[in-house]
Amino acid sequence: MSPPLSQRTLLPNLGVARYRQIADALEHEIRNGYDVGQRLPGEHELAERFGVNRHTVRHAIDMLIDAGLVARRHGAGTYVAGKPLAYAVGSGSRFTESLAKGGHSTESVLIRKQVIEARGGVAQRLKLIDGATVFAIETLRSVDGGPFCVISHFLPASLGEAVFDAYKGGSLHALIARKTGIRPERVKSLVTTVPVEPEDAALLAIAPTQWVLRVKSVNVDAATRKPIEYAVTRFRADRVELAVDIA
């Protein structure tokens, strides 16, 4: 059950804007009773409680978002935010192992997989000719029960259909190692921010106007140095803090 929100009366004669008074009251409640990931009451309920319009409540919540205390999930409400998760970007870093070491629960769900022809950047990064067969796999990664990132994996057909056919979810790199004996090693990552695509916004439960942190990575066979995966990861920017290993 959610803790009761402050019942304090707003005092317009104090020279403090009403939205700021509401933000202060909500911040007090969040810091003294709410858990990370807990949902706040809706704007309508808060407007009734504080005797203001929804626009004023929205302004107050925007202040809390800017302060990193809460986050909006598109179509799902406003939730108490935790600290961004530190995710290592290095030659040996792996999604599941990296976050599990920090005590976080993780889940990788298969969105779709298909056989496509390599074009443009995909062909270039996998060192294939245009039109070569590539296995494309789309996954949604969640951490501690909340959406974390969407990943587009591109694998050369030389990796074998056994990997493509067997993948149903979970760690793709662990499956590659089991099926082929290959140990993937990251050799390049390009990080940038981009506007979220509509499908990704729905999967990540964020507003379609938000931006995501995009990381393009190339993984090679640690033994032969041949590319075995090109991955494009879109992280929820409010949930991740990238730690780059330059050693």
Short mmCIF file of C-alpha atoms in Angstrom, two decimals:
data_model
loop_
_atom_site.label_atom_id
_atom_site.label_comp_id
_atom_site.label_asym_id
_atom_site.label_seq_id
_atom_site.Cartn_x
_atom_site.Cartn_y
_atom_site.Cartn_z
CA MET A 1 0.00 0.00 0.00
CA SER A 2 1.29 3.49 -0.87
CA PRO A 3 2.15 5.74 2.06
CA PRO A 4 -0.24 8.67 2.59
CA LEU A 5 0.72 11.83 0.77
CA SER A 6 1.23 15.04 2.68
CA GLN A 7 -2.02 16.74 3.64
CA ARG A 8 -0.34 20.10 4.23
CA THR A 9 -2.24 23.17 3.09
CA LEU A 10 -0.67 25.14 0.27
CA LEU A 11 0.17 28.65 1.36
CA PRO A 12 0.18 31.08 -1.62
CA ASN A 13 1.11 34.00 0.62
CA LEU A 14 4.56 32.58 1.34
CA GLY A 15 5.88 33.71 -2.02
CA VAL A 16 6.53 30.09 -3.04
CA ALA A 17 4.80 28.84 -6.19
CA ARG A 18 2.18 26.16 -5.63
CA TYR A 19 3.89 23.66 -7.91
CA ARG A 20 7.10 24.03 -5.89
CA GLN A 21 5.22 23.48 -2.63
CA ILE A 22 3.69 20.32 -4.12
CA ALA A 23 7.09 19.14 -5.36
CA ASP A 24 8.55 19.68 -1.89
CA ALA A 25 5.69 17.76 -0.26
CA LEU A 26 6.03 14.86 -2.70
CA GLU A 27 9.80 14.78 -2.29
CA HIS A 28 9.35 14.51 1.48
CA GLU A 29 6.94 11.59 1.06
CA ILE A 30 9.19 9.84 -1.48
CA ARG A 31 12.26 10.09 0.74
CA ASN A 32 10.38 8.94 3.84
CA GLY A 33 8.07 6.19 2.70
CA TYR A 34 8.26 5.15 -0.93
CA ASP A 35 10.33 2.31 -2.34
CA VAL A 36 12.27 2.42 -5.61
CA GLY A 37 9.94 1.35 -8.42
CA GLN A 38 6.78 2.23 -6.50
CA ARG A 39 4.08 4.04 -8.45
CA LEU A 40 2.89 7.49 -7.41
CA PRO A 41 -0.84 8.34 -7.45
CA GLY A 42 -2.08 9.77 -10.74
CA GLU A 43 -2.23 13.46 -11.61
CA HIS A 44 -6.00 13.60 -11.10
CA GLU A 45 -5.76 12.19 -7.57
CA LEU A 46 -2.90 14.53 -6.67
CA ALA A 47 -4.77 17.53 -8.09
CA GLU A 48 -7.78 16.73 -5.91
CA ARG A 49 -5.63 16.19 -2.84
CA PHE A 50 -3.78 19.48 -3.18
CA GLY A 51 -6.73 21.48 -4.53
CA VAL A 52 -5.02 22.54 -7.76
CA ASN A 53 -5.36 21.78 -11.45
CA ARG A 54 -3.53 18.94 -13.20
CA HIS A 55 -1.20 21.34 -15.01
CA THR A 56 0.17 22.50 -11.64
CA VAL A 57 0.64 18.90 -10.52
CA ARG A 58 2.38 18.05 -13.80
CA HIS A 59 4.76 20.99 -13.30
CA ALA A 60 5.60 19.69 -9.81
CA ILE A 61 6.25 16.19 -11.11
CA ASP A 62 8.45 17.61 -13.87
CA MET A 63 10.61 19.13 -11.14
CA LEU A 64 10.94 15.73 -9.47
CA ILE A 65 11.87 14.16 -12.81
CA ASP A 66 14.55 16.81 -13.38
CA ALA A 67 15.88 16.03 -9.89
CA GLY A 68 16.09 12.33 -10.76
CA LEU A 69 13.62 11.31 -8.04
CA VAL A 70 10.91 9.90 -10.31
CA ALA A 71 10.49 8.75 -13.91
CA ARG A 72 7.46 8.67 -16.18
CA ARG A 73 6.64 5.43 -17.95
CA HIS A 74 4.57 6.14 -21.02
CA GLY A 75 1.03 4.95 -20.48
CA ALA A 76 1.87 3.49 -17.07
CA GLY A 77 2.28 6.44 -14.70
CA THR A 78 5.08 7.93 -12.62
CA TYR A 79 7.42 5.79 -10.54
CA VAL A 80 10.08 6.39 -7.91
CA ALA A 81 13.44 6.20 -9.65
CA GLY A 82 16.51 4.40 -8.43
CA LYS A 83 20.10 5.30 -9.13
CA PRO A 84 21.21 4.62 -12.73
CA LEU A 85 22.74 1.17 -13.10
CA ALA A 86 26.45 1.09 -13.86
CA TYR A 87 26.95 -1.03 -16.99
CA ALA A 88 30.51 -1.79 -18.05
CA VAL A 89 31.41 -1.38 -21.71
CA GLY A 90 34.64 -3.31 -22.22
CA SER A 91 36.13 -6.13 -24.26
CA GLY A 92 34.92 -8.81 -21.87
CA SER A 93 31.73 -7.27 -20.49
CA ARG A 94 28.50 -9.24 -20.79
CA PHE A 95 24.99 -7.98 -20.04
CA THR A 96 23.78 -10.79 -17.79
CA GLU A 97 27.05 -11.39 -15.95
CA SER A 98 27.82 -7.70 -15.48
CA LEU A 99 24.53 -6.83 -13.81
CA ALA A 100 24.21 -10.10 -11.91
CA LYS A 101 27.49 -9.29 -10.17
CA GLY A 102 25.81 -6.15 -8.86
CA GLY A 103 23.00 -8.19 -7.35
CA HIS A 104 20.44 -7.34 -10.02
CA SER A 105 17.95 -9.76 -11.55
CA THR A 106 17.96 -9.78 -15.36
CA GLU A 107 15.77 -11.15 -18.11
CA SER A 108 16.25 -11.32 -21.88
CA VAL A 109 13.11 -11.79 -23.95
CA LEU A 110 13.08 -12.62 -27.66
CA ILE A 111 11.05 -10.09 -29.64
CA ARG A 112 11.64 -11.56 -33.10
CA LYS A 113 14.26 -13.19 -35.28
CA GLN A 114 14.58 -13.35 -39.04
CA VAL A 115 16.97 -14.07 -41.88
CA ILE A 116 17.90 -10.93 -43.81
CA GLU A 117 20.42 -9.66 -46.35
CA ALA A 118 23.34 -7.63 -45.02
CA ARG A 119 23.33 -4.04 -46.23
CA GLY A 120 25.24 -0.86 -45.43
CA GLY A 121 26.59 -0.65 -41.91
CA VAL A 122 25.64 -4.22 -41.04
CA ALA A 123 27.65 -5.65 -43.95
CA GLN A 124 30.55 -3.29 -43.28
CA ARG A 125 30.87 -4.09 -39.58
CA LEU A 126 30.57 -7.84 -40.12
CA LYS A 127 33.02 -7.61 -43.06
CA LEU A 128 30.52 -9.17 -45.45
CA ILE A 129 29.56 -8.36 -49.01
CA ASP A 130 26.25 -6.60 -49.60
CA GLY A 131 23.49 -9.16 -49.85
CA ALA A 132 25.20 -11.80 -47.70
CA THR A 133 22.89 -13.78 -45.43
CA VAL A 134 22.65 -12.51 -41.85
CA PHE A 135 20.67 -13.72 -38.84
CA ALA A 136 18.84 -10.81 -37.16
CA ILE A 137 17.64 -11.18 -33.57
CA GLU A 138 15.76 -8.55 -31.55
CA THR A 139 15.69 -8.78 -27.74
CA LEU A 140 14.27 -6.80 -24.83
CA ARG A 141 16.43 -6.78 -21.72
CA SER A 142 14.89 -6.08 -18.30
CA VAL A 143 16.64 -5.42 -15.00
CA ASP A 144 14.92 -5.83 -11.62
CA GLY A 145 11.61 -6.26 -13.40
CA GLY A 146 11.76 -3.04 -15.45
CA PRO A 147 12.64 -2.52 -19.14
CA PHE A 148 16.30 -1.60 -19.56
CA CYS A 149 17.31 -1.84 -23.21
CA VAL A 150 16.38 -3.16 -26.64
CA ILE A 151 19.09 -4.87 -28.69
CA SER A 152 19.29 -5.66 -32.40
CA HIS A 153 21.82 -8.48 -32.92
CA PHE A 154 23.21 -9.27 -36.38
CA LEU A 155 25.09 -12.56 -36.80
CA PRO A 156 26.88 -13.83 -39.93
CA ALA A 157 25.43 -17.01 -41.39
CA SER A 158 28.85 -18.63 -40.92
CA LEU A 159 28.10 -18.75 -37.20
CA GLY A 160 25.65 -21.53 -37.98
CA GLU A 161 21.90 -22.00 -38.02
CA ALA A 162 22.17 -23.99 -34.78
CA VAL A 163 22.60 -20.75 -32.82
CA PHE A 164 19.81 -18.95 -34.66
CA ASP A 165 17.35 -21.83 -34.34
CA ALA A 166 18.16 -22.53 -30.69
CA TYR A 167 17.85 -18.98 -29.39
CA LYS A 168 14.59 -18.48 -27.49
CA GLY A 169 15.74 -15.87 -24.97
CA GLY A 170 18.41 -15.45 -22.30
CA SER A 171 22.10 -14.80 -22.90
CA LEU A 172 22.92 -14.93 -26.61
CA HIS A 173 26.67 -14.95 -25.98
CA ALA A 174 26.36 -17.90 -23.60
CA LEU A 175 24.43 -19.77 -26.30
CA ILE A 176 27.09 -18.95 -28.91
CA ALA A 177 29.77 -20.30 -26.59
CA ARG A 178 27.83 -23.51 -25.94
CA LYS A 179 26.96 -24.19 -29.57
CA THR A 180 30.19 -23.16 -31.27
CA GLY A 181 32.92 -22.93 -28.62
CA ILE A 182 33.51 -19.33 -29.67
CA ARG A 183 34.24 -16.74 -26.98
CA PRO A 184 32.87 -13.35 -28.11
CA GLU A 185 35.08 -10.34 -27.45
CA ARG A 186 34.02 -6.74 -27.93
CA VAL A 187 36.44 -4.66 -29.99
CA LYS A 188 34.49 -1.50 -30.72
CA SER A 189 31.62 0.52 -29.24
CA LEU A 190 30.14 3.77 -30.56
CA VAL A 191 27.95 5.65 -28.07
CA THR A 192 25.47 8.41 -28.95
CA THR A 193 22.03 9.73 -28.01
CA VAL A 194 19.14 9.50 -30.47
CA PRO A 195 15.37 10.07 -30.43
CA VAL A 196 13.56 6.86 -29.49
CA GLU A 197 11.80 4.93 -32.25
CA PRO A 198 8.05 4.31 -31.69
CA GLU A 199 8.42 0.54 -31.24
CA ASP A 200 11.31 0.98 -28.81
CA ALA A 201 9.32 3.56 -26.83
CA ALA A 202 6.54 1.03 -26.32
CA LEU A 203 8.96 -1.75 -25.33
CA LEU A 204 10.92 0.49 -22.96
CA ALA A 205 7.76 2.08 -21.49
CA ILE A 206 8.89 5.65 -22.16
CA ALA A 207 7.28 8.59 -23.91
CA PRO A 208 7.76 8.70 -27.72
CA THR A 209 9.33 12.16 -27.33
CA GLN A 210 12.22 10.91 -25.18
CA TRP A 211 15.76 10.04 -26.24
CA VAL A 212 17.72 6.86 -25.69
CA LEU A 213 21.39 6.06 -25.30
CA ARG A 214 22.45 4.04 -28.35
CA VAL A 215 25.54 1.84 -28.36
CA LYS A 216 26.75 0.19 -31.57
CA SER A 217 29.16 -2.66 -30.82
CA VAL A 218 31.21 -5.18 -32.76
CA ASN A 219 32.14 -8.52 -31.19
CA VAL A 220 34.75 -10.84 -32.67
CA ASP A 221 35.84 -14.42 -32.15
CA ALA A 222 38.54 -14.06 -29.49
CA ALA A 223 40.65 -16.69 -31.27
CA THR A 224 40.33 -15.79 -34.96
CA ARG A 225 39.45 -12.07 -34.59
CA LYS A 226 36.68 -12.47 -37.16
CA PRO A 227 33.47 -10.50 -36.53
CA ILE A 228 30.69 -12.71 -35.15
CA GLU A 229 28.18 -10.09 -34.03
CA TYR A 230 27.18 -6.51 -34.69
CA ALA A 231 24.79 -5.21 -32.02
CA VAL A 232 22.79 -1.99 -31.75
CA THR A 233 21.61 -1.41 -28.17
CA ARG A 234 19.12 1.28 -27.15
CA PHE A 235 19.20 1.97 -23.40
CA ARG A 236 16.67 3.87 -21.33
CA ALA A 237 18.77 6.93 -20.58
CA ASP A 238 17.32 7.27 -17.08
CA ARG A 239 18.33 3.75 -16.09
CA VAL A 240 21.92 3.39 -17.21
CA GLU A 241 25.35 4.82 -16.53
CA LEU A 242 27.98 3.48 -18.91
CA ALA A 243 31.40 2.66 -17.50
CA VAL A 244 33.98 2.41 -20.30
CA ASP A 245 36.96 0.12 -19.77
CA ILE A 246 39.95 1.62 -21.58
CA ALA A 247 42.53 -0.81 -20.26
#
